[in-house]
Coordinates of C-alpha atoms in Angstrom, one line a residue:
X1109 CA -30.8 19.1 38.1
X1110 CA -31.5 15.8 36.6
X1111 CA -33.7 16.8 34.0
X1112 CA -31.3 19.7 33.3
X1113 CA -28.3 16.7 33.1
X1114 CA -30.5 14.6 30.5
X1115 CA -31.3 17.3 28.1
X1116 CA -26.9 18.2 28.4
X1117 CA -26.5 14.6 27.3
X1118 CA -29.4 14.6 24.6
X1119 CA -27.7 18.0 23.1
X1120 CA -24.3 16.2 23.5
X1121 CA -25.6 13.3 21.8
X1122 CA -26.7 15.0 19.0
X1123 CA -23.7 17.1 18.5
X1124 CA -21.4 13.9 18.2
X1125 CA -24.0 13.1 15.5
X1126 CA -23.5 15.4 13.7
X1127 CA -19.8 15.4 13.8
X1128 CA -19.7 11.4 12.9
X1129 CA -22.0 12.4 9.5
X1130 CA -19.9 15.5 8.7
X1131 CA -16.6 13.7 9.3
X1132 CA -18.5 11.0 6.9
X1133 CA -19.1 13.9 4.2
X1134 CA -16.3 15.8 4.1
X1135 CA -13.6 13.3 2.5
X1136 CA -16.9 12.6 -0.3
X1137 CA -17.9 16.4 -0.8
X1138 CA -14.0 16.7 -1.1
X1139 CA -13.5 14.1 -4.1
X1140 CA -16.2 15.5 -5.8
X1141 CA -14.7 18.7 -6.1
X1142 CA -11.5 17.5 -6.6
X1143 CA -12.8 15.2 -9.6
X1144 CA -14.7 18.4 -11.1
X1145 CA -11.3 20.3 -11.2
X1146 CA -9.3 18.0 -12.7
X1147 CA -12.5 17.8 -15.0
X1148 CA -12.9 21.1 -15.8
X1149 CA -9.0 22.1 -15.6
X1150 CA -8.2 19.5 -18.1
X1151 CA -6.4 22.0 -20.5
X1152 CA -4.1 23.2 -17.7
X1153 CA -3.5 19.9 -15.1
X1154 CA -2.9 17.9 -18.0
X1155 CA 0.2 19.1 -19.6
X1156 CA 1.6 20.0 -15.9
X1157 CA 1.2 15.9 -15.0
X1158 CA 2.3 14.9 -18.3
X1159 CA 5.2 17.2 -17.6
X1160 CA 5.7 16.6 -13.6
X1161 CA 5.7 12.7 -14.9
X1162 CA 8.8 13.3 -16.8
X1163 CA 10.7 15.3 -15.1
X1164 CA 10.1 12.5 -11.9
X1165 CA 11.6 10.2 -14.9
X1166 CA 14.4 12.1 -16.1
X1167 CA 15.3 13.8 -12.7
X1168 CA 17.7 11.0 -11.9
X1169 CA 20.0 11.1 -15.5
X1170 CA 19.6 15.8 -14.9
X1171 CA 21.2 15.2 -11.9
X1172 CA 23.8 12.6 -13.4
X1173 CA 25.1 15.1 -15.8
X1174 CA 24.6 17.8 -13.5
X1175 CA 28.4 18.1 -12.5
X1176 CA 30.0 17.4 -15.6
X1177 CA 27.7 19.6 -17.6
X1178 CA 26.0 22.3 -15.2
X1179 CA 22.4 22.3 -14.0
X1180 CA 21.4 24.5 -17.7
X1181 CA 22.9 22.3 -19.7
X1182 CA 22.4 18.8 -18.5
X1183 CA 18.5 20.2 -17.6
X1184 CA 18.5 21.0 -21.7
X1185 CA 20.4 17.9 -22.8
X1186 CA 17.4 16.0 -21.5
X1187 CA 14.7 18.0 -22.5
X1188 CA 16.1 17.9 -25.9
X1189 CA 16.6 13.9 -26.1
X1190 CA 12.9 13.2 -24.8
X1191 CA 11.6 15.5 -27.7
X1192 CA 13.6 13.8 -30.3
X1193 CA 12.6 10.0 -28.6
X1194 CA 8.6 11.4 -28.7
X1195 CA 8.8 13.2 -31.9
X1196 CA 10.3 9.7 -33.4
X1197 CA 7.7 7.7 -31.6
X1198 CA 5.0 9.5 -33.2
X1199 CA 6.2 10.1 -36.4
X1200 CA 7.0 6.6 -37.1
X1201 CA 3.7 5.4 -35.5
X1202 CA 1.9 7.7 -37.8
X1203 CA 3.8 6.5 -40.8
X1204 CA 4.2 2.6 -40.1
X1205 CA 0.2 2.6 -39.1
X1206 CA -0.8 3.9 -41.9
X1207 CA 1.1 1.5 -44.1
X1208 CA -0.3 -1.5 -41.9
X1209 CA -3.8 -0.1 -42.8
X1210 CA -3.0 -0.6 -46.8
X1211 CA -1.6 -3.3 -46.1
X1212 CA -4.5 -4.9 -44.9
X1213 CA -7.3 -3.1 -47.2
X1214 CA -4.9 -5.3 -49.6
X1215 CA -7.1 -8.9 -48.1
X1216 CA -10.2 -8.2 -47.7
X1217 CA -11.0 -11.6 -49.5
X1218 CA -8.8 -13.4 -47.3
X1219 CA -11.1 -11.1 -44.5
X1220 CA -14.6 -12.3 -46.0
X1221 CA -13.4 -15.9 -46.6
X1222 CA -12.7 -16.4 -43.1
X1223 CA -15.7 -14.9 -41.6
X1224 CA -17.9 -16.7 -44.0
X1225 CA -16.4 -19.7 -42.7
X1226 CA -16.7 -18.8 -39.3
X1227 CA -20.2 -18.0 -39.9
X1228 CA -20.8 -21.2 -41.1
X1229 CA -19.2 -23.6 -38.2
X1230 CA -21.4 -21.3 -35.6
X1231 CA -23.2 -23.7 -33.7
X1232 CA -27.6 -24.1 -34.3
X1233 CA -29.1 -22.4 -31.8
X1234 CA -26.8 -19.4 -32.7
X1235 CA -28.2 -19.5 -36.4
X1236 CA -31.2 -19.3 -35.2
X1237 CA -31.2 -16.5 -33.1
X1238 CA -29.8 -14.8 -36.4
X1239 CA -32.4 -15.9 -38.7
X1240 CA -34.7 -14.1 -35.6
X1241 CA -33.6 -11.0 -35.5
X1242 CA -33.4 -10.9 -39.5
X1243 CA -37.0 -11.7 -39.4
X1244 CA -37.9 -9.7 -36.6
X1245 CA -36.4 -6.3 -38.7
X1246 CA -38.1 -7.3 -42.0
X1247 CA -41.5 -6.9 -40.3
X1248 CA -40.3 -3.7 -39.1
X1249 CA -39.7 -2.6 -42.0
X1250 CA -42.0 -3.6 -44.0
X1251 CA -44.9 -2.2 -41.2
X1252 CA -43.1 1.6 -41.7
X1253 CA -43.2 1.9 -45.9
X1254 CA -40.2 3.5 -46.6
X1255 CA -40.8 8.2 -47.7
X1256 CA -41.5 9.7 -50.6
X1257 CA -38.1 10.0 -52.3
X1258 CA -37.2 14.2 -52.1
X1259 CA -36.9 16.2 -54.9
X1260 CA -33.3 17.0 -56.3
X1261 CA -32.2 20.7 -55.6
X1262 CA -29.0 21.9 -56.9
X1263 CA -27.3 23.5 -53.6
X1264 CA -25.4 26.6 -54.9
X1265 CA -22.0 27.0 -52.6
X1266 CA -20.8 29.4 -50.1
X1267 CA -17.1 30.8 -50.2
X1268 CA -16.4 28.8 -46.5
X1269 CA -15.7 31.7 -44.0
X1270 CA -12.8 32.2 -41.7
X1271 CA -14.0 30.8 -38.3
X1272 CA -14.9 27.5 -40.8
X1273 CA -11.8 26.9 -42.0
X1274 CA -9.8 28.2 -38.5
X1275 CA -12.0 25.1 -37.1
X1276 CA -10.1 22.6 -38.9
X1277 CA -7.1 23.8 -38.2
X1278 CA -7.5 24.5 -34.2
X1279 CA -6.9 21.0 -32.3
X1280 CA -3.5 21.0 -34.5
X1281 CA -2.5 24.3 -33.0
X1282 CA -3.9 23.4 -29.9
X1283 CA -2.1 20.2 -30.1
X1284 CA 1.5 22.1 -30.8
X1285 CA 0.8 24.5 -27.9
X1286 CA 0.5 22.1 -25.8
X1287 CA 3.4 19.9 -27.3
X1288 CA 5.4 23.1 -26.2
X1289 CA 3.8 23.8 -22.6
X1290 CA 4.7 20.2 -21.9
X1291 CA 7.9 21.2 -23.2
X1292 CA 8.8 24.0 -21.3
X1293 CA 7.5 22.9 -18.4
X1294 CA 9.6 19.8 -18.1
X1295 CA 12.5 22.2 -18.4
X1296 CA 12.0 24.4 -15.8
X1297 CA 11.2 21.6 -13.7
X1298 CA 14.3 20.1 -13.8
X1299 CA 16.4 23.3 -14.0
X1300 CA 14.6 24.7 -10.6
X1301 CA 13.8 20.6 -9.4
X1302 CA 16.0 22.0 -6.0
X1303 CA 14.8 25.2 -5.5
X1304 CA 11.0 23.7 -5.7
X1305 CA 11.9 21.2 -3.1
X1306 CA 13.0 23.8 -0.6
X1307 CA 9.7 25.8 -1.4
X1308 CA 7.7 23.0 -1.1
X1309 CA 9.3 22.5 2.2
X1310 CA 8.9 25.8 3.4
X1311 CA 4.7 25.7 2.2
X1312 CA 4.7 22.5 4.7
X1313 CA 6.3 23.8 7.4
X1314 CA 3.6 27.1 7.0
X1315 CA 1.2 24.5 6.9
X1316 CA 1.8 22.6 10.0
X1317 CA 3.0 19.8 7.8
X1318 CA 5.9 17.6 9.7
X1319 CA 8.0 16.9 6.3
X1320 CA 11.9 16.3 6.5
X1321 CA 13.9 16.8 3.3
X1322 CA 15.6 13.8 3.4
X1323 CA 11.3 12.3 3.1
X1324 CA 11.3 14.3 0.0
X1325 CA 14.7 13.0 -1.5
X1326 CA 13.6 9.7 -0.8
X1327 CA 10.1 9.9 -1.9
X1328 CA 11.7 11.4 -5.7
X1329 CA 14.3 8.9 -6.1
X1330 CA 11.6 5.8 -5.0
X1331 CA 9.3 6.9 -7.8
X1332 CA 12.2 8.6 -10.0
X1333 CA 13.9 4.7 -9.9
X1334 CA 10.5 2.5 -10.4
X1335 CA 9.2 4.7 -13.3
X1336 CA 13.0 4.4 -14.9
X1337 CA 12.9 0.4 -14.0
X1338 CA 9.2 0.1 -15.1
X1339 CA 10.0 2.2 -18.1
X1340 CA 12.9 -0.5 -18.8
X1341 CA 11.4 -3.4 -18.8
X1342 CA 8.7 -2.6 -21.2
X1343 CA 11.2 -1.2 -23.1
X1344 CA 12.4 -4.9 -23.2
X1345 CA 9.2 -6.5 -23.1
X1346 CA 8.2 -4.3 -26.4
X1347 CA 11.9 -5.1 -28.4
X1348 CA 11.2 -9.2 -27.6
X1349 CA 7.5 -8.4 -28.7
X1350 CA 9.1 -6.9 -32.1
X1351 CA 11.3 -9.8 -32.2
X1352 CA 9.0 -12.2 -32.0
X1353 CA 6.5 -10.4 -34.5
X1354 CA 9.7 -10.5 -37.3
X1355 CA 10.7 -14.4 -36.6
X1356 CA 6.2 -14.8 -37.4
X1357 CA 6.3 -13.3 -40.1
X1358 CA 4.8 -10.6 -39.4
X1359 CA 5.0 -7.6 -41.5
X1360 CA 6.2 -3.7 -39.8
X1361 CA 7.5 -6.1 -36.7
X1362 CA 8.8 -2.6 -35.2
X1363 CA 5.8 -1.2 -35.2
X1364 CA 4.2 -3.9 -33.1
X1365 CA 7.1 -3.5 -30.7
X1366 CA 6.2 0.3 -30.4
X1367 CA 3.2 -0.6 -29.8
X1368 CA 3.5 -3.4 -26.9
X1369 CA 6.0 -0.4 -25.4
X1370 CA 3.3 2.2 -25.0
X1371 CA 0.3 0.4 -24.1
X1372 CA 2.1 -2.1 -21.3
X1373 CA 2.0 1.6 -19.4
X1374 CA -2.0 0.7 -19.2
X1375 CA -2.0 -1.8 -16.0
X1376 CA -3.3 -5.2 -17.3
X1377 CA -5.1 -4.7 -20.2
X1378 CA -2.3 -3.2 -21.2
X1379 CA -0.4 -6.1 -22.6
X1380 CA -3.2 -7.7 -23.6
X1381 CA -4.3 -5.0 -26.1
X1382 CA -0.9 -4.5 -27.6
X1383 CA -0.9 -8.3 -28.4
X1384 CA -4.4 -8.5 -30.4
X1385 CA -3.7 -5.5 -32.3
X1386 CA -1.2 -7.6 -34.2
X1387 CA -2.9 -11.0 -33.6
X1388 CA -5.9 -9.2 -36.1
X1389 CA -3.4 -7.9 -38.2
X1390 CA -2.1 -12.1 -38.0
X1391 CA -6.0 -12.9 -39.1
X1392 CA -6.5 -10.5 -42.2
X1393 CA -3.3 -11.6 -43.8
X1394 CA -2.2 -15.0 -43.7
X1395 CA -4.4 -18.1 -44.4
X1396 CA -5.7 -20.0 -40.9
X1397 CA -5.6 -19.4 -37.5
X1398 CA -2.4 -20.2 -36.4
X1399 CA -0.5 -17.3 -36.8
X1400 CA -2.8 -14.9 -35.1
X1401 CA -3.1 -17.4 -32.5
X1402 CA 0.7 -18.0 -32.2
X1403 CA 1.2 -13.9 -31.9
X1404 CA -1.6 -13.8 -29.5
X1405 CA 0.1 -16.9 -27.3
X1406 CA 3.8 -15.1 -27.7
X1407 CA 3.2 -11.6 -26.5
X1408 CA 0.8 -13.0 -23.5
X1409 CA 3.9 -15.3 -21.9
X1410 CA 6.4 -12.8 -22.5
X1411 CA 4.2 -10.4 -20.5
X1412 CA 4.0 -12.7 -17.9
X1413 CA 7.7 -14.0 -17.6
X1414 CA 8.3 -9.5 -17.9
X1415 CA 5.9 -9.8 -14.8
X1416 CA 6.6 -12.4 -13.0
X1417 CA 10.4 -12.8 -13.1
X1418 CA 11.6 -9.3 -14.5
X1419 CA 9.7 -7.1 -12.4
X1420 CA 10.6 -8.8 -8.9
X1421 CA 14.0 -9.7 -9.9
X1422 CA 14.7 -5.7 -11.4
X1423 CA 12.6 -3.3 -9.3
X1424 CA 12.1 -5.9 -6.6
X1425 CA 9.3 -5.4 -4.2
X1426 CA 8.6 -1.6 -5.8
X1427 CA 6.4 0.8 -3.9
X1428 CA 4.0 -2.0 -3.1
X1429 CA 0.7 -0.6 -5.4
X1430 CA -2.3 -2.5 -4.7
X1431 CA -3.4 -4.5 -8.0
X1432 CA -7.1 -3.3 -7.5
X1433 CA -5.8 0.4 -6.9
X1434 CA -4.4 0.2 -9.6
X1435 CA -7.6 -1.3 -12.6
X1436 CA -9.1 1.4 -10.6
X1437 CA -6.9 4.5 -11.0
X1438 CA -6.6 3.2 -14.8
X1439 CA -10.5 3.6 -15.0
X1440 CA -10.7 6.6 -13.2
X1441 CA -8.1 8.4 -15.1
X1442 CA -9.1 7.3 -18.5
X1443 CA -12.4 9.0 -17.6
X1444 CA -11.0 12.3 -16.9
X1445 CA -8.5 12.6 -19.4
X1446 CA -8.7 10.1 -22.2
X1447 CA -5.6 8.2 -23.6
X1448 CA -3.4 10.8 -22.0
X1449 CA -5.2 9.8 -18.8
X1450 CA -5.1 5.9 -19.3
X1451 CA -1.4 6.2 -20.0
X1452 CA -0.6 8.3 -17.1
X1453 CA -2.6 6.0 -14.6
X1454 CA 0.5 4.1 -13.6
X1455 CA 2.6 7.0 -12.7
X1456 CA 0.1 9.0 -10.9
X1457 CA -0.5 5.9 -8.7
X1458 CA 2.9 5.2 -7.6
X1459 CA 3.5 9.1 -7.4
X1460 CA 0.5 9.3 -5.0
X1461 CA 1.2 6.3 -2.8
X1462 CA 4.9 7.4 -2.0
X1463 CA 3.2 10.5 -1.6
X1464 CA 0.9 9.1 1.6
X1465 CA 4.1 7.3 2.5
X1466 CA 6.3 10.3 3.4
X1467 CA 3.8 12.8 3.6
X1468 CA 1.1 12.3 7.2
X1469 CA -1.6 14.1 6.3
X1470 CA -2.1 12.1 2.8
X1471 CA -1.7 8.6 4.7
X1472 CA -4.9 7.6 3.9
X1473 CA -3.3 8.0 0.3
X1474 CA -1.0 5.1 1.9
X1475 CA -3.8 2.8 3.0
X1476 CA -6.0 3.0 -0.4
X1477 CA -3.7 2.6 -2.8
X1478 CA -0.8 0.5 -0.9
X1479 CA -0.6 -3.8 -1.0
X1480 CA 0.8 -4.5 2.6
X1481 CA 1.7 -8.0 1.6
X1482 CA 3.8 -8.3 4.6
X1483 CA 1.4 -7.4 7.4
X1484 CA -1.9 -9.2 6.5
X1485 CA -2.2 -11.0 9.6
X1486 CA -1.9 -7.6 12.4
X1487 CA -4.1 -5.8 9.6
X1488 CA -6.5 -8.6 9.7
X1489 CA -7.1 -9.1 13.5
X1490 CA -7.2 -5.3 14.1
X1491 CA -9.6 -4.9 10.6
X1492 CA -12.2 -7.3 12.8
X1493 CA -11.9 -5.8 15.8
X1494 CA -12.3 -2.1 14.5
X1495 CA -15.2 -4.0 12.5
X1496 CA -17.0 -4.8 16.0
X1497 CA -16.1 -8.7 15.7
X1498 CA -13.7 -9.9 18.2
X1499 CA -14.7 -13.7 17.3
X1500 CA -13.3 -13.3 14.1
X1501 CA -10.3 -11.0 15.4
X1502 CA -9.8 -13.9 17.9
X1503 CA -9.7 -17.0 14.9
X1504 CA -7.1 -14.7 13.2
X1505 CA -5.2 -14.8 16.0
X1506 CA -5.7 -18.4 17.4
X1507 CA -4.6 -19.5 14.0
X1508 CA -0.9 -17.9 13.7
X1509 CA -1.2 -19.2 17.1
X1510 CA -0.8 -22.7 15.8
X1511 CA 0.8 -22.0 13.1
X1512 CA 3.6 -20.0 14.3
X1513 CA 3.8 -20.5 18.3
X1514 CA 2.9 -18.2 20.8
X1515 CA 6.0 -15.4 21.2
X1516 CA 5.8 -14.7 17.1
X1517 CA 1.9 -14.1 18.0
X1518 CA 2.0 -12.0 20.4
X1519 CA 5.1 -10.4 18.3
X1520 CA 3.8 -10.2 14.9
X1521 CA -0.4 -10.1 15.4
X1522 CA -0.9 -8.7 19.3
X1523 CA 1.8 -6.3 19.5
X1524 CA 2.3 -4.6 16.6
X1525 CA -1.6 -3.8 16.9
X1526 CA -1.6 -2.5 20.4
X1527 CA 0.5 -0.1 18.4
X1528 CA -1.6 0.4 15.7
X1529 CA -4.5 1.5 17.6
X1530 CA -2.4 4.1 19.8
X1531 CA -1.5 5.9 16.7
X1532 CA -4.6 5.9 15.7
X1533 CA -6.5 6.9 19.0
X1534 CA -3.8 9.9 19.3
X1535 CA -4.6 11.1 15.9
X1536 CA -8.8 10.7 16.4
X1537 CA -9.0 8.0 14.2
X1538 CA -10.9 6.0 16.0
X1539 CA -13.3 6.5 18.8
X1540 CA -13.2 5.2 23.2
X1541 CA -15.4 2.4 22.1
X1542 CA -13.2 1.0 19.4
X1543 CA -10.6 1.3 21.8
X1544 CA -12.0 -0.7 24.9
X1545 CA -12.8 -3.1 22.8
X1546 CA -9.8 -4.0 21.1
X1547 CA -8.0 -3.5 24.5
X1548 CA -10.6 -6.2 26.5
X1549 CA -10.7 -9.0 24.0
X1550 CA -7.0 -8.8 23.4
X1551 CA -6.8 -9.5 27.3
X1552 CA -8.9 -12.4 27.1
X1553 CA -7.0 -13.5 24.3
X1554 CA -3.5 -12.9 25.3
X1555 CA -4.9 -15.5 28.2
X1556 CA -6.3 -17.8 26.1
X1557 CA -3.4 -18.2 23.7
X1558 CA -1.0 -18.8 26.9
X1559 CA -2.9 -21.8 27.5
X1560 CA -2.9 -23.4 25.0
X1561 CA 0.3 -24.5 25.2
X1562 CA 1.1 -27.2 27.8
X1563 CA 3.5 -25.5 30.6
X1564 CA 6.4 -27.5 32.6
X1565 CA 6.9 -26.8 36.0
X1566 CA 10.7 -25.5 37.0
X1567 CA 12.1 -27.5 40.3
X1568 CA 12.5 -25.1 42.8
X1569 CA 10.0 -23.1 41.6
X1570 CA 10.7 -19.7 39.9
X1571 CA 8.5 -17.1 41.7
X1572 CA 8.0 -13.5 39.0
X1573 CA 4.8 -11.4 40.2
X1574 CA 4.6 -8.3 37.2
X1575 CA 2.8 -5.1 38.5
X1576 CA 2.0 -1.5 37.4
X1577 CA 3.7 1.2 38.0
X1578 CA 1.4 3.1 40.6
X1579 CA -0.8 5.5 38.3
X1580 CA 0.1 3.2 35.3
X1581 CA -2.9 2.3 33.2
X1582 CA -0.9 0.0 29.6
X1583 CA -0.4 -3.5 31.5
X1584 CA -0.7 -5.7 28.0
X1585 CA 3.0 -5.9 27.3
X1586 CA 3.2 -7.0 30.5
X1587 CA 0.6 -9.4 30.6
X1588 CA 2.4 -11.0 27.7
X1589 CA 6.1 -11.2 29.1
X1590 CA 4.1 -13.1 31.7
X1591 CA 2.6 -16.0 29.3
X1592 CA 6.0 -16.1 28.1
X1593 CA 7.4 -17.1 31.2
X1594 CA 4.5 -19.2 32.2
X1595 CA 5.0 -21.3 29.2
X1596 CA 9.3 -21.9 30.0
X1597 CA 8.1 -23.0 33.9
X1598 CA 7.6 -19.7 35.9
X1599 CA 5.6 -19.2 37.9
X1600 CA 4.5 -16.4 37.4
X1601 CA 2.0 -14.0 38.4
X1602 CA -0.2 -10.7 37.6
X1603 CA -0.9 -8.3 41.0
X1604 CA -3.5 -6.9 39.2
X1605 CA -4.7 -3.0 38.1
X1606 CA -4.8 -0.7 39.6
X1607 CA -2.9 -1.5 43.0
X1608 CA -1.6 1.4 45.7
X1609 CA 2.2 0.9 46.2
X1610 CA 0.9 -0.7 50.0
X1611 CA -1.4 -3.4 47.8
X1612 CA 1.8 -3.8 45.9
X1613 CA 3.6 -4.9 49.1
X1614 CA 1.7 -6.2 50.9
X1615 CA 1.6 -9.1 47.4
X1616 CA 5.4 -9.4 47.6
X1617 CA 5.5 -10.1 51.2
X1618 CA 2.5 -12.7 50.9
X1619 CA 3.6 -14.0 47.4
X1620 CA 7.7 -13.7 48.3
X1621 CA 8.7 -13.3 44.6
X1622 CA 12.6 -14.5 43.4
X1623 CA 11.4 -10.8 40.4
X1624 CA 9.1 -8.3 40.6
X1625 CA 9.0 -6.4 37.0
X1626 CA 7.4 -3.2 37.1
X1627 CA 5.7 -1.8 33.6
X1628 CA 6.8 1.5 33.6
X1629 CA 5.3 3.7 30.5
X1630 CA 4.4 6.5 31.3
X1631 CA 6.4 9.5 32.7
X1632 CA 3.6 10.4 35.1
X1633 CA 4.5 7.2 36.4
X1634 CA 8.4 7.7 37.0
X1635 CA 8.0 9.9 40.8
X1636 CA 5.7 6.4 42.5
X1637 CA 7.8 4.2 41.0
X1638 CA 11.5 5.7 42.2
X1639 CA 9.0 5.3 46.2
X1640 CA 8.3 2.1 45.3
X1641 CA 11.4 0.9 44.5
X1642 CA 13.3 1.1 48.3
X1643 CA 9.6 0.3 49.6
X1644 CA 10.0 -3.1 48.1
X1645 CA 13.9 -3.4 48.5
X1646 CA 13.1 -3.1 52.5
X1647 CA 11.1 -5.5 52.1
X1648 CA 13.2 -8.5 50.9
X1649 CA 17.3 -8.0 49.8
X1650 CA 16.9 -11.0 47.5
X1651 CA 14.7 -9.7 45.3
X1652 CA 15.2 -8.6 42.5
X1653 CA 13.6 -6.0 40.3
X1654 CA 13.4 -5.1 36.9
X1655 CA 11.7 -2.3 35.0
X1656 CA 10.3 -1.9 31.6
X1657 CA 9.2 0.5 29.4
X1658 CA 9.8 3.5 27.8
X1659 CA 9.4 6.3 30.4
X1660 CA 11.7 3.7 32.5
X1661 CA 14.5 3.8 29.5
X1662 CA 14.6 7.6 29.8
X1663 CA 15.2 7.6 33.7
X1664 CA 17.6 4.3 33.6
X1665 CA 19.8 5.7 35.9
X1666 CA 17.4 7.2 38.8
X1667 CA 15.9 3.5 39.4
X1668 CA 19.1 2.1 39.3
X1669 CA 20.2 4.1 42.1
X1670 CA 16.7 3.0 44.0
X1671 CA 17.3 -0.4 43.9
X1672 CA 16.3 -1.7 40.4
X1673 CA 18.5 -5.1 39.6
X1674 CA 18.2 -4.3 35.4
X1675 CA 15.7 -1.7 32.5
X1676 CA 15.5 -4.1 30.0
X1677 CA 14.2 -2.4 26.8
X1678 CA 12.6 -5.3 25.6
X1679 CA 10.3 -8.4 26.3
X1680 CA 13.4 -10.7 25.6
X1681 CA 16.0 -9.4 28.0
X1682 CA 13.2 -9.7 30.9
X1683 CA 13.6 -13.3 30.1
X1684 CA 17.2 -13.6 29.4
X1685 CA 17.4 -12.0 33.0
X1686 CA 14.9 -15.5 34.8
X1687 CA 17.3 -17.8 32.5
X1688 CA 20.1 -16.6 34.1
X1689 CA 18.7 -16.8 36.9
X1690 CA 17.6 -20.2 36.9
X1691 CA 21.6 -21.0 35.5
X1692 CA 22.9 -19.1 38.1
X1693 CA 20.8 -20.8 41.0
X1694 CA 21.1 -24.5 39.1
X1695 CA 24.8 -24.1 39.6
X1696 CA 24.7 -23.2 43.2
X1697 CA 22.6 -26.4 43.6
X1698 CA 24.0 -28.9 41.2
X1699 CA 26.5 -31.6 42.8
X1700 CA 30.0 -31.9 40.1
X1701 CA 28.5 -34.2 37.6
X1702 CA 24.7 -33.0 37.8
X1703 CA 24.1 -31.1 33.7
X1704 CA 22.3 -27.7 33.4
X1705 CA 19.1 -28.3 30.7
X1706 CA 20.2 -27.7 27.2
X1707 CA 17.3 -25.9 26.4
X1708 CA 18.6 -22.6 29.5
X1709 CA 22.4 -23.4 28.5
X1710 CA 21.2 -22.3 25.2
X1711 CA 18.8 -19.4 26.0
X1712 CA 21.1 -18.3 28.2
X1713 CA 23.4 -16.8 25.5

């Protein structure tokens, strides 16, 4: 029998290792397959992505127009306006860039003089390196004599075939077809947006993915508002850059404003690129370096004003996309789809982030792409515990406790981390070993954090006994409550884990508490709790019994009828009950001129 059990454990161990490897390999394979599909499906997916992003941006506009002119006309008007704006920008860019190229070619002498002056002012070590490279090139050319000149042969031109003629026309036809495809997709996405939403909800329901219709509306509104306001800020940035270029005397100022507007959609590097192009033109056309540096500095300052002032006040927190995620997304989409992918990287990342926020199976996208600026403290604490680094987690909690106090540490670090652990364990995202380490470390840490604060005793003393309902396994919330009460001068004692009703009753007889706090988190503990409460009341009619936890709140009436004084929804309610008791007892004992301590008078309000 021991040999059979040993072989069974070995088989199960190998099976667990295989499942762990499969859990790691599946996402990697899915990413590789998805990337290949995006790369080879570019002719179809790129127009679809452009039309989808434009529909998200213009959906709020179409929704506002629909009550006045109907769904068909509103969608058609939005599409026509979008076509007009994009066509005008394309035509304007083509004409103006051609004109600027012609103007710059007239200043070849100025460019040559500046390059010569730059070469003369180069450091001596750089000139030595350049001379050495030139000498090596001459030696290589001398070692390899030039080949003999080939004989001249007169070639007779051959008439071009139909396929050769179509090669030059094919890119133009392809561009026109893609443009028409984007226009038609945009129109139908705007016209059928409600129908598509309903279809998406029905498909999600068939796949057992819980998505509320309100969540889809909120997600669409969030992305649309973000992209629309972001486009408005970029437009203001482009207008400001064009005005600066005009004030500095740079030709084709509207062109540089339009270039700045478009390139700022590229995260972080777009604004710098929009400043480099007019700076190079200024370098070619104006004497000296002053104009080029002025334009470069003005564009960078305007970008910082838009980033640090415009976006926080107009957009607010937006959708909290991580800067690193935006940069990686820009590289990824530009590698897949070239310049169009680079321009679409920010909108696509925003859509994926919001999808992760509202669609539970895509929650990993919210973790990968999100900034999570508000939740850094408990996320650092939780992450270190997952990394099997309890000492690092302890340092985070202690530092936060020293800065913010014990109560805020429990509320903002320990409790959120425990809730996150419960959610991820329920979804089987972490193992039993991870959960056990988190619970054990937190158990030790609660007492350690409580011991960092001086405790003043109340006279006469107030005794509190914290017990777990028979069959209950969650006790960390009760421990945190008891530590907060100890900090306020209460004699608080934890009965321990796994106590039977008889053992709890025996502790109440020996300890003679003023309060008994019963932690009842799960519904399975309610029957035993309903039997325990009358037994405690039979021991002492003066003891105040308070229950707390989700299960206790659901069965509050039954527990009150059984003998509980109060059902608390939070630790603060339980603490207020203790403070009221202290005040009432002080009022009974105090002589006429005796004053209640200000701390309890204030906290009990």
